[in-house]
Coordinates of C-alpha atoms in Angstrom, one line a residue:
M1 CA 72.3 96.9 86.5
A2 CA 70.0 95.3 89.0
F3 CA 71.4 94.2 92.4
M4 CA 71.0 90.5 91.8
E5 CA 71.9 90.6 88.1
K6 CA 75.2 89.1 87.1
P7 CA 77.5 91.2 84.9
P8 CA 77.6 90.0 81.2
A9 CA 80.7 88.0 80.2
G10 CA 83.5 90.3 79.0
K11 CA 81.9 93.5 80.3
V12 CA 84.4 96.3 80.5
L13 CA 84.3 98.1 83.9
L14 CA 84.8 101.8 83.1
D15 CA 86.8 104.1 85.3
D16 CA 84.4 107.1 85.6
T17 CA 87.1 109.4 86.9
V18 CA 89.1 109.3 83.7
P19 CA 88.6 112.8 82.2
L20 CA 86.6 113.2 79.0
T21 CA 87.7 115.9 76.5
A22 CA 85.3 117.3 73.8
Q23 CA 86.1 119.1 70.6
I24 CA 83.5 120.5 68.2
E25 CA 84.5 119.3 64.8
A26 CA 81.6 120.6 62.6
S27 CA 78.0 121.8 62.6
Q28 CA 75.0 121.1 60.4
S29 CA 71.7 122.7 60.0
L30 CA 68.6 120.5 60.5
H31 CA 65.3 122.3 59.9
S32 CA 65.2 125.2 62.3
H33 CA 68.1 124.4 64.5
T34 CA 71.8 123.7 64.4
E35 CA 73.4 120.4 65.3
Y36 CA 77.0 120.1 66.4
I37 CA 79.2 117.1 65.8
I38 CA 81.5 116.6 68.8
R39 CA 84.6 114.4 69.0
V40 CA 84.9 113.0 72.6
Q41 CA 88.1 111.3 73.9
R42 CA 88.5 109.3 77.1
G43 CA 91.9 109.8 78.7
V44 CA 95.1 110.4 76.7
S45 CA 94.7 107.8 74.0
A46 CA 93.4 109.2 70.7
E47 CA 92.2 105.7 69.8
N48 CA 89.6 105.8 72.6
S49 CA 87.4 108.4 71.0
W50 CA 84.0 108.7 69.4
Q51 CA 81.6 111.2 67.9
V52 CA 78.3 112.5 69.3
S53 CA 75.8 114.8 67.7
N54 CA 73.6 117.1 69.8
S55 CA 71.8 120.4 69.5
S56 CA 73.0 123.3 71.6
S57 CA 69.9 123.2 73.7
L58 CA 71.2 120.1 75.5
F59 CA 74.2 121.9 76.9
K60 CA 72.2 123.3 79.9
I61 CA 73.2 121.0 82.7
S62 CA 73.1 123.2 85.9
T63 CA 72.2 126.5 87.3
L64 CA 75.9 127.4 87.7
S65 CA 77.0 130.5 85.9
L66 CA 79.0 129.3 82.9
P67 CA 80.1 131.0 79.7
L68 CA 77.2 129.7 77.5
P69 CA 77.0 131.9 74.4
P70 CA 73.7 133.8 73.8
K71 CA 71.1 132.5 71.3
K72 CA 69.4 134.4 68.5
L73 CA 65.9 134.2 67.1
I74 CA 66.4 136.1 63.8
G75 CA 69.5 135.2 61.8
N76 CA 70.4 132.2 63.8
M77 CA 71.1 130.2 60.6
E78 CA 73.7 132.7 59.3
R79 CA 77.2 131.2 58.8
E80 CA 78.9 134.0 60.8
F81 CA 76.6 133.5 63.8
I82 CA 77.0 129.7 63.7
A83 CA 80.8 130.0 63.6
E84 CA 80.8 132.5 66.5
R85 CA 78.4 130.4 68.6
Q86 CA 80.5 127.3 67.9
K87 CA 83.5 129.1 69.5
G88 CA 81.4 130.0 72.5
L89 CA 80.1 126.4 72.9
Q90 CA 83.7 125.1 72.6
A91 CA 84.7 127.3 75.5
Y92 CA 81.7 126.1 77.5
L93 CA 82.7 122.5 76.9
D94 CA 86.3 123.2 78.0
V95 CA 85.0 124.6 81.3
I96 CA 82.7 121.7 82.2
T97 CA 85.2 119.0 81.2
T98 CA 88.0 120.6 83.3
H99 CA 85.7 121.4 86.3
H100 CA 86.4 118.6 88.9
I101 CA 82.8 118.3 90.1
L102 CA 81.0 119.0 86.8
S103 CA 83.2 116.6 84.8
N104 CA 82.1 113.7 87.1
C105 CA 78.4 114.7 86.9
E106 CA 76.1 112.0 85.5
L107 CA 74.4 114.6 83.2
V108 CA 77.7 115.5 81.6
K109 CA 78.7 111.8 81.2
K110 CA 75.4 110.9 79.6
F111 CA 75.7 113.9 77.2
L112 CA 79.3 113.1 76.1
D113 CA 79.1 109.3 76.3
P114 CA 75.5 108.1 75.9
N115 CA 76.4 104.5 75.1
S116 CA 78.3 103.9 78.4
Y117 CA 75.8 105.8 80.6
S118 CA 72.5 104.9 79.1
V119 CA 71.5 102.4 81.9
N120 CA 68.3 103.4 83.6
Y121 CA 68.8 102.6 87.3
T122 CA 65.7 101.6 89.1
A123 CA 64.8 101.1 92.7
C124 CA 64.9 97.3 92.3
V125 CA 66.4 97.0 95.8
C126 CA 63.6 98.9 97.6
I127 CA 62.0 95.7 99.0
F128 CA 64.7 93.1 99.3
H129 CA 64.0 92.3 102.9
E130 CA 60.8 92.1 104.8
C131 CA 61.9 94.1 107.8
W132 CA 63.0 97.2 105.8
Q133 CA 60.8 99.7 104.0
L134 CA 61.8 102.3 101.3
L135 CA 60.9 105.9 102.2
L136 CA 62.7 108.0 99.6
T137 CA 65.0 107.7 96.6
L138 CA 67.8 110.2 97.0
L139 CA 68.6 111.3 93.4
F140 CA 72.1 112.6 92.7
V141 CA 73.0 112.9 96.4
G142 CA 76.5 111.6 95.7
W143 CA 79.0 112.2 93.0
R144 CA 79.3 108.6 91.7
I145 CA 77.3 107.7 88.6
R146 CA 77.1 104.0 89.5
K147 CA 76.2 104.4 93.1
K148 CA 72.6 105.1 94.3
Y149 CA 71.2 106.0 97.7
F150 CA 67.8 105.3 99.3
L151 CA 66.3 106.5 102.6
M152 CA 64.8 103.6 104.5
K153 CA 63.4 102.6 107.9
I154 CA 62.9 99.5 110.0
K155 CA 59.2 98.6 110.2
N156 CA 59.2 97.9 113.9
Q157 CA 61.3 101.1 114.6
P158 CA 59.5 103.8 112.5
K159 CA 61.5 106.7 113.9
E160 CA 64.9 105.4 113.0
R161 CA 66.2 106.3 109.5
L162 CA 68.7 104.3 107.5
M163 CA 70.7 105.1 104.4
L164 CA 71.0 102.3 101.8
S165 CA 73.8 102.6 99.3
W166 CA 74.0 100.3 96.2
A167 CA 77.1 100.4 94.0
D168 CA 78.3 98.4 91.0
L169 CA 81.8 96.9 90.8
G170 CA 84.7 99.1 89.6
P171 CA 87.7 98.7 87.4
D172 CA 90.0 97.9 90.3
K173 CA 88.0 94.9 91.6
Y174 CA 90.7 92.2 92.1
L175 CA 89.2 90.2 95.0
S176 CA 87.5 86.9 94.2
D177 CA 83.7 86.8 94.7
K178 CA 84.2 84.7 97.8
D179 CA 86.8 87.0 99.4
L180 CA 84.7 90.1 98.5
Q181 CA 81.6 88.7 100.3
Y182 CA 83.7 87.8 103.3
A183 CA 85.4 91.2 103.4
V184 CA 82.1 93.1 103.1
K185 CA 80.5 91.1 105.9
L186 CA 83.6 91.8 108.0
L187 CA 83.0 95.5 107.8
S188 CA 79.8 95.1 109.8
S189 CA 81.9 93.8 112.7
C190 CA 84.5 96.6 112.6
S191 CA 84.6 98.6 115.9
H192 CA 86.6 101.8 115.8
P193 CA 85.7 105.2 117.2
Y194 CA 86.4 106.9 113.9
I195 CA 84.7 104.5 111.5
Y196 CA 81.0 104.9 110.9
K197 CA 78.9 102.0 111.9
I198 CA 77.5 99.6 109.2
T199 CA 74.1 98.0 110.0
F200 CA 74.0 95.5 107.2
A201 CA 76.3 94.7 104.2
T202 CA 76.1 92.1 101.4
A203 CA 77.7 91.5 98.0
N204 CA 77.2 89.4 94.9
E205 CA 79.0 89.0 91.6
S206 CA 78.0 92.5 90.3
S207 CA 77.4 94.9 93.2
V208 CA 77.5 95.6 96.9
L209 CA 74.6 96.8 99.1
V210 CA 75.4 98.6 102.4
I211 CA 73.0 100.0 105.0
R212 CA 74.1 102.6 107.6
P213 CA 72.3 104.9 110.1
F214 CA 71.2 108.2 108.4
S215 CA 72.6 111.3 110.0
E216 CA 70.6 114.5 109.8
K217 CA 73.8 116.5 110.6
G218 CA 75.4 115.2 107.4
T219 CA 79.0 115.0 106.4
L220 CA 82.0 117.2 107.0
K221 CA 81.5 118.6 103.5
D222 CA 77.9 119.6 104.5
L223 CA 79.3 121.4 107.5
I224 CA 81.9 123.3 105.4
Y225 CA 79.4 124.3 102.7
K226 CA 76.4 124.8 105.0
A227 CA 74.4 122.3 103.0
K228 CA 71.5 119.9 103.6
P229 CA 72.4 116.2 103.4
K230 CA 69.5 115.3 101.2
D231 CA 70.1 117.9 98.4
P232 CA 71.8 116.9 95.1
F233 CA 75.6 117.0 95.0
L234 CA 75.8 119.7 92.4
K235 CA 73.4 122.0 94.3
K236 CA 75.2 121.6 97.5
Y237 CA 78.9 121.9 96.5
C238 CA 79.2 123.2 93.0
N239 CA 78.4 126.9 93.6
P240 CA 78.5 127.7 97.4
K241 CA 76.9 131.0 98.4
K242 CA 79.4 131.6 101.2
I243 CA 83.0 130.4 101.4
Q244 CA 84.3 130.1 104.9
G245 CA 86.7 127.6 106.5
L246 CA 86.3 125.9 109.9
E247 CA 87.6 127.2 113.2
L248 CA 91.2 126.3 114.2
Q249 CA 90.1 123.9 117.0
Q250 CA 87.8 122.1 114.6
I251 CA 90.6 121.7 112.1
K252 CA 92.9 120.3 114.7
T253 CA 90.4 117.9 116.1
Y254 CA 89.0 116.6 112.9
G255 CA 92.4 116.4 111.2
R256 CA 93.9 114.4 114.1
Q257 CA 90.9 112.0 114.1
I258 CA 91.2 111.4 110.4
L259 CA 94.9 110.8 110.6
E260 CA 94.4 108.3 113.4
V261 CA 91.8 106.2 111.5
L262 CA 94.1 106.3 108.4
K263 CA 97.0 105.0 110.6
F264 CA 94.8 102.3 111.9
L265 CA 93.8 101.1 108.4
H266 CA 97.4 101.3 107.2
E267 CA 98.6 99.1 110.0
K268 CA 95.9 96.5 109.4
G269 CA 96.8 96.4 105.7
F270 CA 93.3 97.5 104.7
P271 CA 93.4 99.6 101.5
Y272 CA 91.3 102.7 101.4
G273 CA 92.2 105.5 99.0
H274 CA 88.8 107.2 99.1
L275 CA 89.3 110.0 101.6
H276 CA 87.4 113.3 100.9
S277 CA 85.2 115.5 103.0
A278 CA 81.9 113.9 101.8
N279 CA 83.2 110.5 103.0
V280 CA 83.6 111.8 106.6
M281 CA 80.4 111.7 108.7
L282 CA 80.0 113.9 111.7
D283 CA 78.7 112.5 115.0
G284 CA 78.9 115.3 117.5
D285 CA 82.5 116.5 117.7
T286 CA 83.7 113.2 116.2
C287 CA 84.7 112.4 112.6
K288 CA 83.9 109.0 111.3
L289 CA 85.1 107.5 108.0
L290 CA 82.6 106.3 105.4
D291 CA 82.6 104.0 102.4
L292 CA 85.3 101.5 103.4
E293 CA 83.7 99.1 100.9
N294 CA 84.7 101.3 98.0
S295 CA 88.3 99.9 97.9
L296 CA 86.9 96.3 98.0
L297 CA 84.6 97.1 95.1
G298 CA 87.5 98.5 93.1
L299 CA 85.9 101.9 92.7
P300 CA 88.2 104.8 91.5
S301 CA 89.0 107.6 93.9
F302 CA 87.4 111.1 93.9
Y303 CA 90.8 112.7 93.4
R304 CA 92.2 110.1 91.0
S305 CA 92.5 112.7 88.1
Y306 CA 94.8 114.7 90.4
F307 CA 97.2 112.2 91.9
S308 CA 97.5 110.1 88.6
Q309 CA 99.5 113.1 87.2
F310 CA 102.3 112.5 89.7
R311 CA 104.4 109.3 89.5
K312 CA 105.6 109.5 93.1
I313 CA 102.1 109.0 94.4
N314 CA 101.9 105.3 93.5
T315 CA 100.7 103.6 96.7
L316 CA 97.4 103.7 98.4
E317 CA 99.1 105.0 101.6
G318 CA 100.4 107.9 99.5
V319 CA 97.0 108.4 97.9
D320 CA 95.4 108.6 101.4
V321 CA 97.9 111.3 102.5
H322 CA 97.4 113.2 99.3
C323 CA 93.6 113.1 99.7
F324 CA 94.1 114.3 103.3
G325 CA 95.9 117.3 102.0
H326 CA 92.9 118.2 99.8
L327 CA 90.6 117.7 102.8
L328 CA 92.8 119.8 105.1
Y329 CA 92.8 122.6 102.5
E330 CA 89.0 122.5 102.3
M331 CA 88.6 122.6 106.0
T332 CA 91.0 125.6 106.3
Y333 CA 89.8 127.7 103.4
G334 CA 86.2 126.5 102.8
R335 CA 86.9 125.5 99.2
P336 CA 89.1 123.0 97.3
P337 CA 92.4 124.2 95.9
D338 CA 92.2 125.8 92.4
T339 CA 95.1 123.9 91.0
I340 CA 97.4 121.0 92.1
P341 CA 100.2 121.5 93.0
V342 CA 99.6 124.6 95.0
D343 CA 102.2 127.4 94.5
S344 CA 101.2 129.6 97.4
F345 CA 98.7 129.4 100.3
P346 CA 96.4 132.2 101.5
P347 CA 96.7 133.3 105.1
A348 CA 95.6 130.5 107.5
P349 CA 94.6 130.5 111.2
S350 CA 97.8 128.6 112.0
V351 CA 101.3 128.4 110.6
F352 CA 101.3 124.7 111.6
V353 CA 98.4 124.0 109.2
V354 CA 100.2 125.7 106.3
S355 CA 103.3 123.7 107.0
V356 CA 101.3 120.5 106.8
L357 CA 99.7 121.6 103.6
E358 CA 103.1 122.5 102.1
S359 CA 104.4 119.0 102.9
I360 CA 101.6 117.5 100.9
L361 CA 100.3 119.8 98.1
T362 CA 103.4 121.7 96.9
C363 CA 105.3 120.9 93.8
E364 CA 108.3 119.8 95.9
A365 CA 106.1 117.3 97.8
M366 CA 104.8 115.9 94.5
K367 CA 108.4 115.3 93.3
N368 CA 109.7 113.8 96.5
G369 CA 106.7 111.7 97.5
M370 CA 104.0 112.0 100.2
P371 CA 104.9 112.0 103.9
T372 CA 103.6 109.1 106.1
V373 CA 101.2 109.2 109.1
S374 CA 103.0 106.4 111.0
R375 CA 105.4 108.7 112.8
L376 CA 102.6 111.2 113.8
L377 CA 100.2 109.1 115.8
Q378 CA 99.9 106.2 118.1
M379 CA 97.0 103.9 117.5
P380 CA 95.2 101.0 119.3
R381 CA 96.0 97.8 117.5
K382 CA 93.5 95.1 118.1
N383 CA 90.1 96.6 117.2
L384 CA 89.8 94.7 113.9
F385 CA 90.9 91.2 113.4
I386 CA 91.5 90.2 109.7
P387 CA 92.3 86.5 109.0
T388 CA 95.6 85.8 107.4
K389 CA 94.0 84.4 104.2
L390 CA 91.8 87.5 103.7
K391 CA 94.8 89.7 104.5
E392 CA 96.8 88.2 101.7
A393 CA 93.8 88.6 99.3
L394 CA 93.6 92.3 100.4
K395 CA 97.3 92.7 99.9
T396 CA 97.1 91.3 96.3
S397 CA 94.1 93.5 95.5
K398 CA 96.1 96.6 96.8
E399 CA 99.1 95.7 94.7
C400 CA 97.0 95.3 91.5
T401 CA 95.3 98.6 92.2
E402 CA 98.7 100.3 92.6
K403 CA 100.0 98.6 89.4
R404 CA 97.1 100.0 87.3
L405 CA 97.7 103.4 88.8
T406 CA 101.4 103.2 87.9
E407 CA 100.7 102.2 84.4
E408 CA 98.2 105.0 84.0
Q409 CA 100.7 107.5 85.3
K410 CA 103.3 106.2 82.9
L411 CA 101.0 106.6 80.0
I412 CA 100.1 110.2 81.0
H413 CA 103.8 111.0 81.5
Q414 CA 104.6 109.8 78.0
H415 CA 101.7 111.6 76.4
R416 CA 102.7 114.8 78.2
R417 CA 106.3 114.6 76.9
L418 CA 105.1 113.9 73.4
T419 CA 102.7 116.8 73.5
R420 CA 105.4 119.2 74.8
A421 CA 107.8 118.0 72.1
Q422 CA 105.2 118.5 69.3
S423 CA 104.3 121.9 70.7
H424 CA 107.9 123.0 70.9
H425 CA 108.9 121.9 67.4
G426 CA 105.7 123.4 65.9
S427 CA 106.1 126.8 67.5
E428 CA 106.8 129.9 65.3
E429 CA 110.0 130.7 67.3
E430 CA 111.4 127.2 66.7
K431 CA 110.5 127.4 63.0
K432 CA 112.5 130.6 62.7
K433 CA 115.4 129.1 64.5
R434 CA 115.4 126.2 62.1
K435 CA 115.3 128.5 59.1
I436 CA 118.2 130.6 60.4
L437 CA 120.2 127.5 61.2
A438 CA 119.5 126.1 57.7
R439 CA 120.7 129.4 56.1
K440 CA 123.8 129.5 58.1
K441 CA 124.5 125.9 57.2
S442 CA 124.0 126.5 53.5
K443 CA 126.3 129.6 53.6
R444 CA 128.9 127.6 55.5
S445 CA 128.7 124.7 53.0
A446 CA 129.0 127.2 50.1
Y447 CA 132.0 128.9 51.7
E448 CA 133.7 125.6 52.4
S449 CA 133.1 124.4 48.8
G450 CA 134.6 127.7 47.5
E451 CA 137.6 127.3 49.7
E452 CA 138.0 123.7 48.6
H453 CA 137.9 124.7 44.9
S454 CA 140.5 127.4 45.4
A455 CA 142.7 125.0 47.3
K456 CA 142.4 122.5 44.5
Y457 CA 143.3 125.2 41.9
S458 CA 146.4 126.3 43.8
N459 CA 147.5 122.7 44.4
S460 CA 147.2 122.0 40.7
N461 CA 149.4 125.1 39.8
N462 CA 152.0 124.1 42.4
S463 CA 152.0 120.5 41.1
G464 CA 152.4 121.8 37.5
A465 CA 155.3 124.0 38.4
S466 CA 157.1 121.3 40.4
S467 CA 156.5 118.7 37.6
I468 CA 158.9 120.6 35.2
P469 CA 162.1 118.4 35.1
P470 CA 165.3 120.3 36.0
A471 CA 167.8 121.0 33.2
P472 CA 170.4 118.2 32.9
P473 CA 173.9 119.1 34.0
P474 CA 176.4 119.9 31.1
P475 CA 178.5 116.9 30.1
P476 CA 181.9 117.0 31.6
L477 CA 184.9 118.0 29.5
P478 CA 187.1 115.2 28.3
P479 CA 190.1 115.0 30.5
A480 CA 193.6 115.8 29.1
A481 CA 195.8 112.9 28.3
P482 CA 198.1 112.2 31.2
P483 CA 201.8 112.6 30.5
P484 CA 203.7 109.4 30.2
S485 CA 204.9 108.3 33.6
T486 CA 207.0 105.5 34.7
E487 CA 205.3 105.5 38.2
V488 CA 203.1 102.7 39.2
P489 CA 199.5 103.7 38.4
T490 CA 197.5 104.5 41.5
Q491 CA 193.9 103.4 42.1
P492 CA 191.4 105.8 40.6
S493 CA 189.4 108.0 43.1
P494 CA 185.7 107.1 43.4
Q495 CA 183.1 109.0 41.3
P496 CA 180.9 111.5 43.2
D497 CA 177.4 110.5 43.9
V498 CA 175.1 111.5 41.0
S499 CA 172.0 112.0 43.2
A500 CA 173.9 114.2 45.6
S501 CA 175.3 116.4 42.8
R502 CA 171.9 116.7 41.2
G503 CA 170.3 117.8 44.5
A504 CA 173.0 120.4 45.0
L505 CA 172.4 121.7 41.5
L506 CA 168.7 122.0 42.1
S507 CA 169.3 123.7 45.4
S508 CA 171.6 126.2 43.7
I509 CA 169.0 126.9 41.0
R510 CA 166.3 127.5 43.6
N511 CA 168.6 129.8 45.7
F512 CA 169.8 131.7 42.7
Q513 CA 169.7 135.5 43.1
K514 CA 170.0 137.8 40.2
G515 CA 171.3 140.6 42.2
T516 CA 174.6 138.8 43.0
L517 CA 175.7 138.8 39.4
K518 CA 178.3 141.3 38.3
K519 CA 177.6 143.7 35.4
T520 CA 179.4 142.9 32.2
Q521 CA 179.9 144.7 28.9
T522 CA 179.0 142.7 25.9
C523 CA 180.4 143.4 22.5
D524 CA 177.9 142.4 19.8
Y525 CA 179.6 141.2 16.6
S526 CA 176.5 139.6 15.1
A527 CA 175.5 142.7 13.1
P528 CA 176.4 142.6 9.4
R529 CA 179.5 144.6 8.3
I530 CA 179.5 146.9 5.3
S531 CA 183.0 147.6 4.1

């Protein structure tokens, strides 16, 4: 997009730091080469995906040694070779999409998302003012895709070199156009020993243009990697020839200066969130912070893909401290950390440096939250005056940026839990456990049903036995006629209770024991007699 061009209505501002994942779904033969169909996904949402088709010759993006599978002149159309090569290309894609520097490279973005990164940026800002003249277009000198750099000079001062940077608006741009223009112009008046001077700055509805003095010494990252400032970003930092950290005194000096300028910005309520070693300019033995305009533009941070994984890092102050941990690690060991969080640290020139790193980059620090810099340093307070109205606008912009970060972290956390649950339930061990549990359950149910059946059978037998009515008692003998008496007849005694006598009879029947009977001799007279 040209500098003076307005953004189209409804244009979506992409966050270029959101990781892209690529999965080769199929391959097809076209004439004498093979074309691969790749499914690309932005972030964790499966709905935000698309297909791209490219031949394997387009996979060459840098001179870095990567696991690209070998080609074959004869037999390259055989099915076995194509399947084997597809596996190798998938491994190659996995490497470049997880590599922090390569994944943010413009060539990779254009390869995986040609529709979003097909804009051909031109040097339309080369002559926007009569007193400046364009000397050189610095291609790929930075890591941002939508930020371009130009080397310039002032016509009446031919020996002085200037660096012009031109960047589009980002997804976290929440300032109004009026507040944005005011804030950008305010940066030119900022006077602080650890903030790099801005010669000229202006903004419109679509982008911001900033001019600074060009430093031949380069940035702190150039010092660490022994690189030249004008070289492309990938060439300078992706595959360093020698890995060596800075001296202890340099680490202490630069680290303290960076913490002081962060403390100053935090006290003023000025959001930053873009600290990394390439944003720290060297001026002798002094570090000076660059690109304060990035937060005003709403650009995503270089380390966003790291701190968006941890829900405790949800403020720009916490983001600055987390980024300082990355920078301190890079100054100490000459390279960025392999993984975040860091489980163990290599030997360092000072135990104090390791303790600071442990308070920022370990797993415990990620769970508990980032430490602050307010208790570490004392800062001068009145070097930058921000009007109350602009301060409120900056505060609102900061809160909106933090809100989007929190929502993204929540989405990533939910996706991670769902993925773990699906992986756990789909594992072979879990399937075996479920099968064993199902067998035990079926055996238990069969055993319980058998017991229930036997219990019902025994109950039916018992109920059948108890349902036989007891034999009725024999009828009582008729009483003998009483002798005639002249006495007055007395009142007859009450009859015994029938239910009680019947219960006693049943009890005697149940308690009857055959062994208590006496043996008797029976004379049988039923046989017929023959006389």
